mmCIF file of C-alpha atoms and ligand atoms in Angstrom:
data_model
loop_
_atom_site.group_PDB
_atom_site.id
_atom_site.type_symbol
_atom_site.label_atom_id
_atom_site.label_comp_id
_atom_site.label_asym_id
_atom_site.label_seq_id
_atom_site.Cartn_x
_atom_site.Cartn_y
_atom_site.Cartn_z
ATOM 1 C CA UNK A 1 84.044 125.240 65.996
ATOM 2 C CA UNK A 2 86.158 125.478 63.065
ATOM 3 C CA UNK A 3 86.218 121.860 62.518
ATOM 4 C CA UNK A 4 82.722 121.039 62.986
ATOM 5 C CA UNK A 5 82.201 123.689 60.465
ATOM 6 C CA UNK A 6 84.251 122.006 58.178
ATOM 7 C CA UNK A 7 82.351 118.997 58.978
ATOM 8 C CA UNK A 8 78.864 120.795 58.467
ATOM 9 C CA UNK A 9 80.413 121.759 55.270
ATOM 10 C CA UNK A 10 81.589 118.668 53.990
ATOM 11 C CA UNK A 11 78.293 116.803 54.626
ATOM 12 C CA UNK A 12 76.143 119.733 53.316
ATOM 13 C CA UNK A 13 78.342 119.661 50.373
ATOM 14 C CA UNK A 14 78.220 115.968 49.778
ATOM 15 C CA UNK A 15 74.467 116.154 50.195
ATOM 16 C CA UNK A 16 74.113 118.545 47.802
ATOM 17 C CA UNK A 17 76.548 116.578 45.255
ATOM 18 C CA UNK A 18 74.644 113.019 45.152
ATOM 19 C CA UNK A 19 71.143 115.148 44.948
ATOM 20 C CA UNK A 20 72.969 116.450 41.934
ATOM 21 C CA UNK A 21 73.943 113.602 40.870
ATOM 22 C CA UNK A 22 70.815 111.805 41.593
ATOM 23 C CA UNK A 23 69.231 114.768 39.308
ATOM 24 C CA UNK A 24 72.027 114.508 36.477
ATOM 25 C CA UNK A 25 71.827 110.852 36.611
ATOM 26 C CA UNK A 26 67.528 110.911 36.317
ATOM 27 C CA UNK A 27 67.900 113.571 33.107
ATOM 28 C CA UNK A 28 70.406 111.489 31.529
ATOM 29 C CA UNK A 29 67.713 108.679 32.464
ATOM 30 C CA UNK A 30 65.633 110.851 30.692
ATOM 31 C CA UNK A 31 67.162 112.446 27.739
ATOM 32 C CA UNK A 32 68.234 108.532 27.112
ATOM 33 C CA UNK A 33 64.522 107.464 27.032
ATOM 34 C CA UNK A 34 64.048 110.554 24.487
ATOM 35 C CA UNK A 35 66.356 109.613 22.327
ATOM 36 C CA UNK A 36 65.027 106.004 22.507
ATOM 37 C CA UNK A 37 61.687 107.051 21.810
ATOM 38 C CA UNK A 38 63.086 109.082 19.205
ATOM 39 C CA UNK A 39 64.627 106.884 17.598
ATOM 40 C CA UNK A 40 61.536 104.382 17.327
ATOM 41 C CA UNK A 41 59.393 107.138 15.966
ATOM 42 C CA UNK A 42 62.034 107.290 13.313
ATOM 43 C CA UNK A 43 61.979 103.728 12.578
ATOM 44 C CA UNK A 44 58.570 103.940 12.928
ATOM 45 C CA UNK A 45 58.152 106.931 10.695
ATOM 46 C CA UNK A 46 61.059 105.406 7.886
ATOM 47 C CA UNK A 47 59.009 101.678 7.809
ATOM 48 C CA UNK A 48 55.898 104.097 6.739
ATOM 49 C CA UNK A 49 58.277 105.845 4.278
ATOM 50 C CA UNK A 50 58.803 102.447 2.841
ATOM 51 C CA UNK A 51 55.668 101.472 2.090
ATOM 52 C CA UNK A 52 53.220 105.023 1.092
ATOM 53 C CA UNK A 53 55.790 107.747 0.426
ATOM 54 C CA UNK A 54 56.040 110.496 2.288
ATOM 55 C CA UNK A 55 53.713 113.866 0.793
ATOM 56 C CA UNK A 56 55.847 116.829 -0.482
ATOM 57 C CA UNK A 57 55.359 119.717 2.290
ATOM 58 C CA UNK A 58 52.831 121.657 0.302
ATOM 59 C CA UNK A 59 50.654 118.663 -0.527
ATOM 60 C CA UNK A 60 47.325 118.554 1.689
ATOM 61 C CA UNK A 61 46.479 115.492 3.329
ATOM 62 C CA UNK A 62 42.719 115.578 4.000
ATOM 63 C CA UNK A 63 41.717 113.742 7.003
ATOM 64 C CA UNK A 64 39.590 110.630 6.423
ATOM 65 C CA UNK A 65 38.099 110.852 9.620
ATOM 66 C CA UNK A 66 35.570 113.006 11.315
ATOM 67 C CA UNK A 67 37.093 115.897 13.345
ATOM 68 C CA UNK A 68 34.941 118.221 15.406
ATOM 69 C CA UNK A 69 34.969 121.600 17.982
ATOM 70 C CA UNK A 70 37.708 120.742 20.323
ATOM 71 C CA UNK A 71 39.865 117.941 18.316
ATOM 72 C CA UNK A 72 43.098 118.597 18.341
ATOM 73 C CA UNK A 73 45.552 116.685 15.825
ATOM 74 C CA UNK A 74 48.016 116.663 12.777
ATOM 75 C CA UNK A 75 44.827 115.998 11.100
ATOM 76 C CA UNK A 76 43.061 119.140 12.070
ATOM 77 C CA UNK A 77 46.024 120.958 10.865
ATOM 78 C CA UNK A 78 45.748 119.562 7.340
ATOM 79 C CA UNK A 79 42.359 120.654 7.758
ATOM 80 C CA UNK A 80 43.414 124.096 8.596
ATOM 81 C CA UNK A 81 45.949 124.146 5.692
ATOM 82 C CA UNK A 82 43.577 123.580 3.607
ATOM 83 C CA UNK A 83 40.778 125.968 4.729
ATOM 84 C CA UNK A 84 43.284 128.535 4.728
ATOM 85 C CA UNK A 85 44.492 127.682 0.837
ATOM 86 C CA UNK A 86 40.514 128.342 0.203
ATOM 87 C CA UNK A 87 41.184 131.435 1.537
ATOM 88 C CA UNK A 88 39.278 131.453 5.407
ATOM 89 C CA UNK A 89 41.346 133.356 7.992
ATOM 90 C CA UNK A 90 42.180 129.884 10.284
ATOM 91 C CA UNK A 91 45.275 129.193 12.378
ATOM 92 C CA UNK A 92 47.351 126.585 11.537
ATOM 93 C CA UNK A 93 47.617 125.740 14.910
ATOM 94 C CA UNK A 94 45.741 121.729 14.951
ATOM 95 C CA UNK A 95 43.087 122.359 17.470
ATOM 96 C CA UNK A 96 39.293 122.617 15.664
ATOM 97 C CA UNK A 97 38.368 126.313 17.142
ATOM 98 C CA UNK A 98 35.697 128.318 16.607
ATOM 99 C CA UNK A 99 36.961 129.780 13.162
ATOM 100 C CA UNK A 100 37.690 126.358 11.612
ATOM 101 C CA UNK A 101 33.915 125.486 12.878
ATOM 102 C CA UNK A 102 33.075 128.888 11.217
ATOM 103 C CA UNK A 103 34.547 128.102 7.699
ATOM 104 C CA UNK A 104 33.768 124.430 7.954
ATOM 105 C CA UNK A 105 29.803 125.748 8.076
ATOM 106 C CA UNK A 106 30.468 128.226 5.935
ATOM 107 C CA UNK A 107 31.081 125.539 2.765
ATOM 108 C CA UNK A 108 28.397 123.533 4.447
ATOM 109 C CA UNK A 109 25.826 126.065 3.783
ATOM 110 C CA UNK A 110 27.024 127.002 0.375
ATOM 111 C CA UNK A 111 27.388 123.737 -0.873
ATOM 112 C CA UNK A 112 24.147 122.147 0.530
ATOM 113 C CA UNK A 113 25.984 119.883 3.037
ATOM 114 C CA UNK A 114 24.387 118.947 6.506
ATOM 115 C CA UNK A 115 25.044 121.534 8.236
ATOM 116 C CA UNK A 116 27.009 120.926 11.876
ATOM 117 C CA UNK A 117 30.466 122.498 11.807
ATOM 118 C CA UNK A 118 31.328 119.121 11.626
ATOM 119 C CA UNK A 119 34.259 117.815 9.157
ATOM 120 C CA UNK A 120 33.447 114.669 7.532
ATOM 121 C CA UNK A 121 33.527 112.335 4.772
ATOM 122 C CA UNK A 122 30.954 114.565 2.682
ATOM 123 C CA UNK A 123 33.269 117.918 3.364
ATOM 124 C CA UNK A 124 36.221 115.749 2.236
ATOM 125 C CA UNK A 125 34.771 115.146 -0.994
ATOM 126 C CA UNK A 126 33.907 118.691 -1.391
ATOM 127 C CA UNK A 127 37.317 120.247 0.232
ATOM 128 C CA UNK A 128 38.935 118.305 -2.627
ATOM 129 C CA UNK A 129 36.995 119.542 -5.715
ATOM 130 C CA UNK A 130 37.727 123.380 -3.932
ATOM 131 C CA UNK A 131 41.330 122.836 -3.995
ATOM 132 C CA UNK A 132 41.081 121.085 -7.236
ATOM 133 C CA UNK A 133 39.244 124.894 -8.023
ATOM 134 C CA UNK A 134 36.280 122.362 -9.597
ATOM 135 C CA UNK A 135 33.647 124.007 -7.853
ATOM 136 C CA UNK A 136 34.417 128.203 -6.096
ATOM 137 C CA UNK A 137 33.415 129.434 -2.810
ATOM 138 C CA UNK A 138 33.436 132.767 -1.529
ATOM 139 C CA UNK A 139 34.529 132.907 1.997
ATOM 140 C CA UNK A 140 31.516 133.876 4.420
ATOM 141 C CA UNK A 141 28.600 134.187 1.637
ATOM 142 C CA UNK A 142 26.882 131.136 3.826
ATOM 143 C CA UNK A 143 27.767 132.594 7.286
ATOM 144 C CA UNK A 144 29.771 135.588 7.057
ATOM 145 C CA UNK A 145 32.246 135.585 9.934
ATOM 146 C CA UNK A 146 31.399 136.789 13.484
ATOM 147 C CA UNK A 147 32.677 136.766 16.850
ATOM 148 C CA UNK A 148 30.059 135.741 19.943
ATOM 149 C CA UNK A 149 29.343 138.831 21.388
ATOM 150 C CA UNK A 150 28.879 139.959 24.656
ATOM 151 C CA UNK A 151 25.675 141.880 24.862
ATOM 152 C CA UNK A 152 24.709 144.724 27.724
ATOM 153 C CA UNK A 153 23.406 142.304 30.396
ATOM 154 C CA UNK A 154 26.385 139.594 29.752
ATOM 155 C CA UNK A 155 24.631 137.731 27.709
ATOM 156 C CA UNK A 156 26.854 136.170 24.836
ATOM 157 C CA UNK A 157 25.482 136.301 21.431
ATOM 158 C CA UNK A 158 26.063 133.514 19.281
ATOM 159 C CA UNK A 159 28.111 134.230 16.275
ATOM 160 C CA UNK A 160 27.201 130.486 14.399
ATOM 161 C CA UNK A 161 23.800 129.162 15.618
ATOM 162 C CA UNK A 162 24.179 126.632 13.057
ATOM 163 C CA UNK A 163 26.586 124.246 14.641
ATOM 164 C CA UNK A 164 25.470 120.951 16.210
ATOM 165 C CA UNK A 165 27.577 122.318 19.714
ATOM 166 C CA UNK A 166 26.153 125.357 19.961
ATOM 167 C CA UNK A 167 25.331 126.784 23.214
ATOM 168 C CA UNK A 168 22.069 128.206 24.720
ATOM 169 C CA UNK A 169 21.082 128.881 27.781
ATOM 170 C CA UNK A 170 20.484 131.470 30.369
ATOM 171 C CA UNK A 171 23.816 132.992 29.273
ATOM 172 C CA UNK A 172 24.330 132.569 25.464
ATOM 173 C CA UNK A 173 21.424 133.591 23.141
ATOM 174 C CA UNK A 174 20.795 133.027 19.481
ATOM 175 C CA UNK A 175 20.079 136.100 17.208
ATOM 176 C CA UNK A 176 16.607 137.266 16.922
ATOM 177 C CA UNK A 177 16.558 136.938 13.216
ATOM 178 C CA UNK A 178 18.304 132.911 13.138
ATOM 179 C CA UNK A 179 15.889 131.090 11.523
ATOM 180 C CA UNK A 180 17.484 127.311 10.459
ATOM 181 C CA UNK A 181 17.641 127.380 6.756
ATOM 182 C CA UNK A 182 16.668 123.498 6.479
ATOM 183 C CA UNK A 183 13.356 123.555 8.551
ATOM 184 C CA UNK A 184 11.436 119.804 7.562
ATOM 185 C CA UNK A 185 9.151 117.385 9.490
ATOM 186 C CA UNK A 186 10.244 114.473 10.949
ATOM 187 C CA UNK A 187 8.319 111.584 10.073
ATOM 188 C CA UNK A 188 7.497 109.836 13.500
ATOM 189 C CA UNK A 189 4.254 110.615 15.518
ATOM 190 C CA UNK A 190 2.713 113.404 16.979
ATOM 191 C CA UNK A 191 -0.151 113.470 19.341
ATOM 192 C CA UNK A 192 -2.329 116.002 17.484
ATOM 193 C CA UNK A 193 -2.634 116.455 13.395
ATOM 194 C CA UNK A 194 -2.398 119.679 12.671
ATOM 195 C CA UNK A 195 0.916 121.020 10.202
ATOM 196 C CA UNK A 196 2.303 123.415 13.052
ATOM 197 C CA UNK A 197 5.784 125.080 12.581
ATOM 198 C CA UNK A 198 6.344 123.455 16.308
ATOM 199 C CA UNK A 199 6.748 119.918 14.376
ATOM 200 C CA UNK A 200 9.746 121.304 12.660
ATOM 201 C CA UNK A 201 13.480 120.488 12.820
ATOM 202 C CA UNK A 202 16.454 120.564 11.222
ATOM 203 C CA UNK A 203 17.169 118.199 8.874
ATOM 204 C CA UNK A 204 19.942 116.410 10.949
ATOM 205 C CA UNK A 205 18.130 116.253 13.835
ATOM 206 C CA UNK A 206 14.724 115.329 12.417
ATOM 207 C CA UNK A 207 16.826 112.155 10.336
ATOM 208 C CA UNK A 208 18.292 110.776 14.051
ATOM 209 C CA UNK A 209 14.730 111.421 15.371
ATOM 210 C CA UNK A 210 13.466 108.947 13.036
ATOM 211 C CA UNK A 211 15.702 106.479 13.455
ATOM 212 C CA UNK A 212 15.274 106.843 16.994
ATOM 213 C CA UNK A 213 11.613 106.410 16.694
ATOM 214 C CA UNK A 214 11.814 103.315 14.266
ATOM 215 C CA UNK A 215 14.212 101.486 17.080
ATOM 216 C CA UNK A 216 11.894 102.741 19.861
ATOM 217 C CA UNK A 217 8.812 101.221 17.290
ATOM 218 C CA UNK A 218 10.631 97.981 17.347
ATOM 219 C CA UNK A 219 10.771 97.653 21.148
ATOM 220 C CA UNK A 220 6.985 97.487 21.115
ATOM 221 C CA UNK A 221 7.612 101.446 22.670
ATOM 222 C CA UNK A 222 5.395 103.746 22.691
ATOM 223 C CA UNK A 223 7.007 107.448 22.173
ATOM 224 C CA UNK A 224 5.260 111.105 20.207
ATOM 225 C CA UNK A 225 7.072 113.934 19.184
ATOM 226 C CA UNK A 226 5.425 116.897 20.460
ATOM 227 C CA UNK A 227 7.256 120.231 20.297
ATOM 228 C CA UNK A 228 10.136 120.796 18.218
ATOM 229 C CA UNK A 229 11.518 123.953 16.205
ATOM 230 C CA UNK A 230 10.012 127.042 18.045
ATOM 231 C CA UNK A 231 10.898 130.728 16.292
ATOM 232 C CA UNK A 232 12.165 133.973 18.345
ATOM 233 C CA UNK A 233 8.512 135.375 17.673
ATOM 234 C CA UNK A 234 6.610 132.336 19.098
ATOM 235 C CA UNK A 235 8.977 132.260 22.049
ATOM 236 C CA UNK A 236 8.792 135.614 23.092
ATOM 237 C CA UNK A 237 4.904 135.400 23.148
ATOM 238 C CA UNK A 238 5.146 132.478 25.079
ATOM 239 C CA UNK A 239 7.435 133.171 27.451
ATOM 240 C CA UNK A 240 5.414 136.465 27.930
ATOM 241 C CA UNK A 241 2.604 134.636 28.666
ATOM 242 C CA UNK A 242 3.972 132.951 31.367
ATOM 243 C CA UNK A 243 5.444 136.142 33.070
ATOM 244 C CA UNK A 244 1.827 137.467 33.262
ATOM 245 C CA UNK A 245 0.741 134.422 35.206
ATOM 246 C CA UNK A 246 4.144 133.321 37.333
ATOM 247 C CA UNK A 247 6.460 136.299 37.256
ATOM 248 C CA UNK A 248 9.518 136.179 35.125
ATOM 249 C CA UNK A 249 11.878 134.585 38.217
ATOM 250 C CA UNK A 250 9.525 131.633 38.873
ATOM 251 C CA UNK A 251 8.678 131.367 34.649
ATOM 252 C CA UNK A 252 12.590 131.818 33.695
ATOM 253 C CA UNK A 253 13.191 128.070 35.686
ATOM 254 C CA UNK A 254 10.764 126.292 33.207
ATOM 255 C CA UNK A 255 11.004 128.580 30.118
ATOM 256 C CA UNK A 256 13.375 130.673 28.154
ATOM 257 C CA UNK A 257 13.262 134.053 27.599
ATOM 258 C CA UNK A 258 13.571 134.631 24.300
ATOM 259 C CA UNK A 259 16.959 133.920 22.073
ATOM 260 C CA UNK A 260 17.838 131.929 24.877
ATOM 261 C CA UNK A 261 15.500 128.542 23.642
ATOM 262 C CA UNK A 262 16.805 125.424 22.676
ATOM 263 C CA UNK A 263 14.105 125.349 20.714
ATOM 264 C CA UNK A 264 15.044 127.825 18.135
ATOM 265 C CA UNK A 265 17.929 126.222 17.373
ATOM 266 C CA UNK A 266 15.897 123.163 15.629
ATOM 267 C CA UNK A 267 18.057 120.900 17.027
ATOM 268 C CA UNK A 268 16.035 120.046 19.843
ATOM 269 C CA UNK A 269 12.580 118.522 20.596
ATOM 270 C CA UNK A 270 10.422 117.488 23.470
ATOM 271 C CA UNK A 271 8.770 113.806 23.435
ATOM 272 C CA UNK A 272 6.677 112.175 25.799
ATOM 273 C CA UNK A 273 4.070 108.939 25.948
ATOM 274 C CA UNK A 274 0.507 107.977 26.487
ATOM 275 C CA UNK A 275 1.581 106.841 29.710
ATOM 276 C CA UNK A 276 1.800 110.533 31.161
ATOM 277 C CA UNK A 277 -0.929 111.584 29.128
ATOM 278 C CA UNK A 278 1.084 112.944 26.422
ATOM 279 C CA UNK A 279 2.526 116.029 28.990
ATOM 280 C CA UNK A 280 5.835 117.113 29.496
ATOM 281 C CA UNK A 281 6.206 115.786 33.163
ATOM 282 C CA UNK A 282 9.042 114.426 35.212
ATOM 283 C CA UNK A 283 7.140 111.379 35.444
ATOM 284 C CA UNK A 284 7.475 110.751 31.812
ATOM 285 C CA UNK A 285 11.535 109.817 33.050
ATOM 286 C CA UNK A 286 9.964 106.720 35.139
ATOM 287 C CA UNK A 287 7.977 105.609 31.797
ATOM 288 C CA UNK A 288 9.426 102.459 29.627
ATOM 289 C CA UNK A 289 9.604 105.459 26.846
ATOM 290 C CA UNK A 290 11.592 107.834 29.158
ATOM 291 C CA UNK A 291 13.482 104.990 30.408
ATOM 292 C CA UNK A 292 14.400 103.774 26.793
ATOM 293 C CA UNK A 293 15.219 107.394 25.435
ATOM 294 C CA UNK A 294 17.472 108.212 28.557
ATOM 295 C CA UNK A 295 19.848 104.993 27.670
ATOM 296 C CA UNK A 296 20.045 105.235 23.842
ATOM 297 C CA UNK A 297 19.153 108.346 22.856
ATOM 298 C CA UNK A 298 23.460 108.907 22.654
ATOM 299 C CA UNK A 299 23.294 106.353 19.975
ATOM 300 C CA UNK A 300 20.862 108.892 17.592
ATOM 301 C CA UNK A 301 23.047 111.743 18.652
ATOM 302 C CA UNK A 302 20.650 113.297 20.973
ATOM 303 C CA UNK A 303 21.101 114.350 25.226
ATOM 304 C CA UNK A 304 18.922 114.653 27.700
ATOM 305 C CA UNK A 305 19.718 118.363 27.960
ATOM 306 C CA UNK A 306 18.610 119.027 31.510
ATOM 307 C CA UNK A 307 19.573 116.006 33.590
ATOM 308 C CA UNK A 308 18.522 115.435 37.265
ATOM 309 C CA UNK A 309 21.195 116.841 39.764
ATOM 310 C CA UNK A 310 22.606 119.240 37.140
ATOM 311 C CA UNK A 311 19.915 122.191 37.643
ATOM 312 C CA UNK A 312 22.569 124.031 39.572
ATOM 313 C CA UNK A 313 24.530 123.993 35.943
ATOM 314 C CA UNK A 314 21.919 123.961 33.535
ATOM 315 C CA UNK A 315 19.864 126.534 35.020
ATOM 316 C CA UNK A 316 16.919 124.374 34.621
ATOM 317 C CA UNK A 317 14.924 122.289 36.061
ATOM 318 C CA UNK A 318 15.154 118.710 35.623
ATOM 319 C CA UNK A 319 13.485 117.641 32.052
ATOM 320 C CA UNK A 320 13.432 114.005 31.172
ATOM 321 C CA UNK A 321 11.482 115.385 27.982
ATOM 322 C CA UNK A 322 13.599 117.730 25.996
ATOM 323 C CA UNK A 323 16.064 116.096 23.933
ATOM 324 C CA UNK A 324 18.805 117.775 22.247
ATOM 325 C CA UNK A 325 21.266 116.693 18.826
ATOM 326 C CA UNK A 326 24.764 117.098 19.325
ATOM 327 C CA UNK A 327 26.331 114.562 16.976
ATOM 328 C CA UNK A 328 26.941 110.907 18.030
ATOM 329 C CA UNK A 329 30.629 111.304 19.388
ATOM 330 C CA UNK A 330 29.533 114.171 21.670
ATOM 331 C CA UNK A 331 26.343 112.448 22.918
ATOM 332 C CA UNK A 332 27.739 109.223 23.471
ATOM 333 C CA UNK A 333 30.576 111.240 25.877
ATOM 334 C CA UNK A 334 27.889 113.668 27.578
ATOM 335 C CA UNK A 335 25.542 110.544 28.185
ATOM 336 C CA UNK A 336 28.528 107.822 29.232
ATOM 337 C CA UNK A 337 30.018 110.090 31.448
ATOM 338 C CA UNK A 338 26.393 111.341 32.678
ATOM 339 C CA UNK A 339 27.277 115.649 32.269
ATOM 340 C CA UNK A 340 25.682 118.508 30.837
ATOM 341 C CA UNK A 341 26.521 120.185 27.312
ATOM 342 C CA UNK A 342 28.047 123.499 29.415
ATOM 343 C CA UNK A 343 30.944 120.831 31.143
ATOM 344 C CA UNK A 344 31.767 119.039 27.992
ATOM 345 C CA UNK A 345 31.927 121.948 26.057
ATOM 346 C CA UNK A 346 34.187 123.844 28.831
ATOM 347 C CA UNK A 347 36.235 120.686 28.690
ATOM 348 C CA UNK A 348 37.071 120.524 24.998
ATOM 349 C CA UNK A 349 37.674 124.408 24.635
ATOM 350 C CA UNK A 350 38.395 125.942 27.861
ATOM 351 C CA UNK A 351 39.856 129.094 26.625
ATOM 352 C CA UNK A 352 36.696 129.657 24.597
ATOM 353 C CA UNK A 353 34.381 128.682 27.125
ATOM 354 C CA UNK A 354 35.814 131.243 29.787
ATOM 355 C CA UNK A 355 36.230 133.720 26.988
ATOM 356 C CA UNK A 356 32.804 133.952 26.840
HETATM 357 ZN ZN1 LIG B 401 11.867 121.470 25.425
#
């Protein structure tokens, strides 16, 4: 007994030794690699030093390229840095939140920019003559600052309807009194003649629309515009109108209530052909227009907002029609990797997704 403890001992022991060692020997492994790594970053970092000399610590760096919702970099923090110099209440902490998308449309709207929440080359240009206190802004006189909100019936109100990622649907609603302060018409056709407000966009999205139409022109294609910008007023009569004849249920699966349309936002815009008559049918997606839009439409910026298969997500049903402008970089990700606007944006900022 005594021995074959012993025995059990010594074995359990010696077990538990080479797993130990096996573990000390795989950190070493590790911590070795580290300090390799570490090392080559320094090389890395001193070969830079060499050639561009390294910024003192309170020199900004302005990023050169575009950053967006959901980026998270070095760069972003310079971004931050130099946001918060201006004077707007960001984190330093890299990752492009809501508040840098706040401040970032903030200067947009005061200085005339496009206006996205989007950092780019134009912001650079203007971040720089801030800092260099050529030109003064005063921190939320484009957008003052607000939270989304969560209204009664869980609905989230959106605290920047201006950004090119907002989101509306069935569960986040734009404020009954956003109207898009840079309203124009696209130049590309409509089926009917009449100046209606419904021709409308905003200027970012109407300039991809045309260059979506001139490529679409070139392939001998055959697309109209037909409903674009659509105000709070308009949509409530509308969707009204449909109530009275379907019930809200059965009306709420092909229109918004609203505050809740894509449409207000002027970032979005329903196209069809002479092939389907010019109507906003699920047919138009088997057209050589529909067919056309659905594979490049990325390229403009634009989604096709409420893909087949995705209802479940979307809320909606399927709509080969209604186009919507996010930006090139998050079209071309939405459209490669064939999701909806709610998963990409859940993906790039969970916390803030879930928060809401
Ligand atoms: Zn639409």
């Amino acid at each position: 007994m005594t021995n074959n403890k012993i025995i059990h001992i010594l074995i359990i022991g010696s077990i538990l030794v080479s797993l130990t060692a096996c573990n000390l020997l795989t950190n070493s492994d590790d911590a070795a690699l580290q300090i390799n790594e570490n090392n080559q970053e320094q090389v890395t970092d001193n070969e830079e030093t060499e050639t561009t000399p390294e910024p003192e610590e309170e020199v900004i760096t302005l990023p050169t390229e575009e950053l967006q919702k959901g980026d998270q970099s070095d760069e972003v923090k310079e971004l931050q840095k130099a946001l918060a110099q201006i004077g707007y209440p960001v984190e330093l902490s890299g990752i492009y939140d809501s508040k840098t998308v706040w401040a970032v449309t903030d200067i947009q709207l005061q200085e005339e920019l496009t206006v996205t929440g989007i950092y780019g080359q134009d912001m650079k240009l203007v971040l720089e003559k801030i800092l260099a206190e050529e030109i003064k802004i005063t921190v939320g006189k484009g957008l003052p600052y607000q939270a989304d909100k969560v209204l009664d019936d869980d609905t989230v109100l959106l605290g920047n309807p201006y950004e090119a990622l907002a989101l509306v649907n069935k569960q986040h609603a734009l404020p009954e009194d956003y109207i898009p302060s840079d309203l124009v018409i696209p130049d590309v056709r409509f089926p009917f003649v009449e100046d209606v407000p419904k021709k409308q966009m905003r200027k970012v999205a109407a300039e991809a629309l045309e260059k979506l139409f001139a490529d679409a022109d070139a392939e001998g294609l055959d697309l109209f515009a037909q409903s674009g910008y659509r105000s709070y007023a308009r949509q409530d009569v509308l969707f009204a109108s449909y109530v009275s004849v379907n019930g809200e249920e059965e009306a709420n699966n092909f229109s918004a209530k609203p505050g809740e349309s894509e449409h207000q936002t002027g970032l979005s815009i329903d196209v069809t052909s002479p092939h389907v008559n010019y109507e906003l049918v699920i047919e138009f997606g088997d057209t050589e227009e529909g067919k056309w839009l659905k594979k490049h439409a990325a390229k403009y910026g634009f989604i096709i907002r409420y893909p087949e298969g995705k209802e479940d997500i979307t809320e909606y049903q399927y709509e080969p029609w209604h186009i919507r402008y996010v930006g090139v970089k998050a079209a071309t990700e939405i459209m490669n990797r064939g999701i909806t606007l709610e998963e990409y944006l859940a993906e790039i900022l969970p916390e803030q997704t879930s928060q809401n």
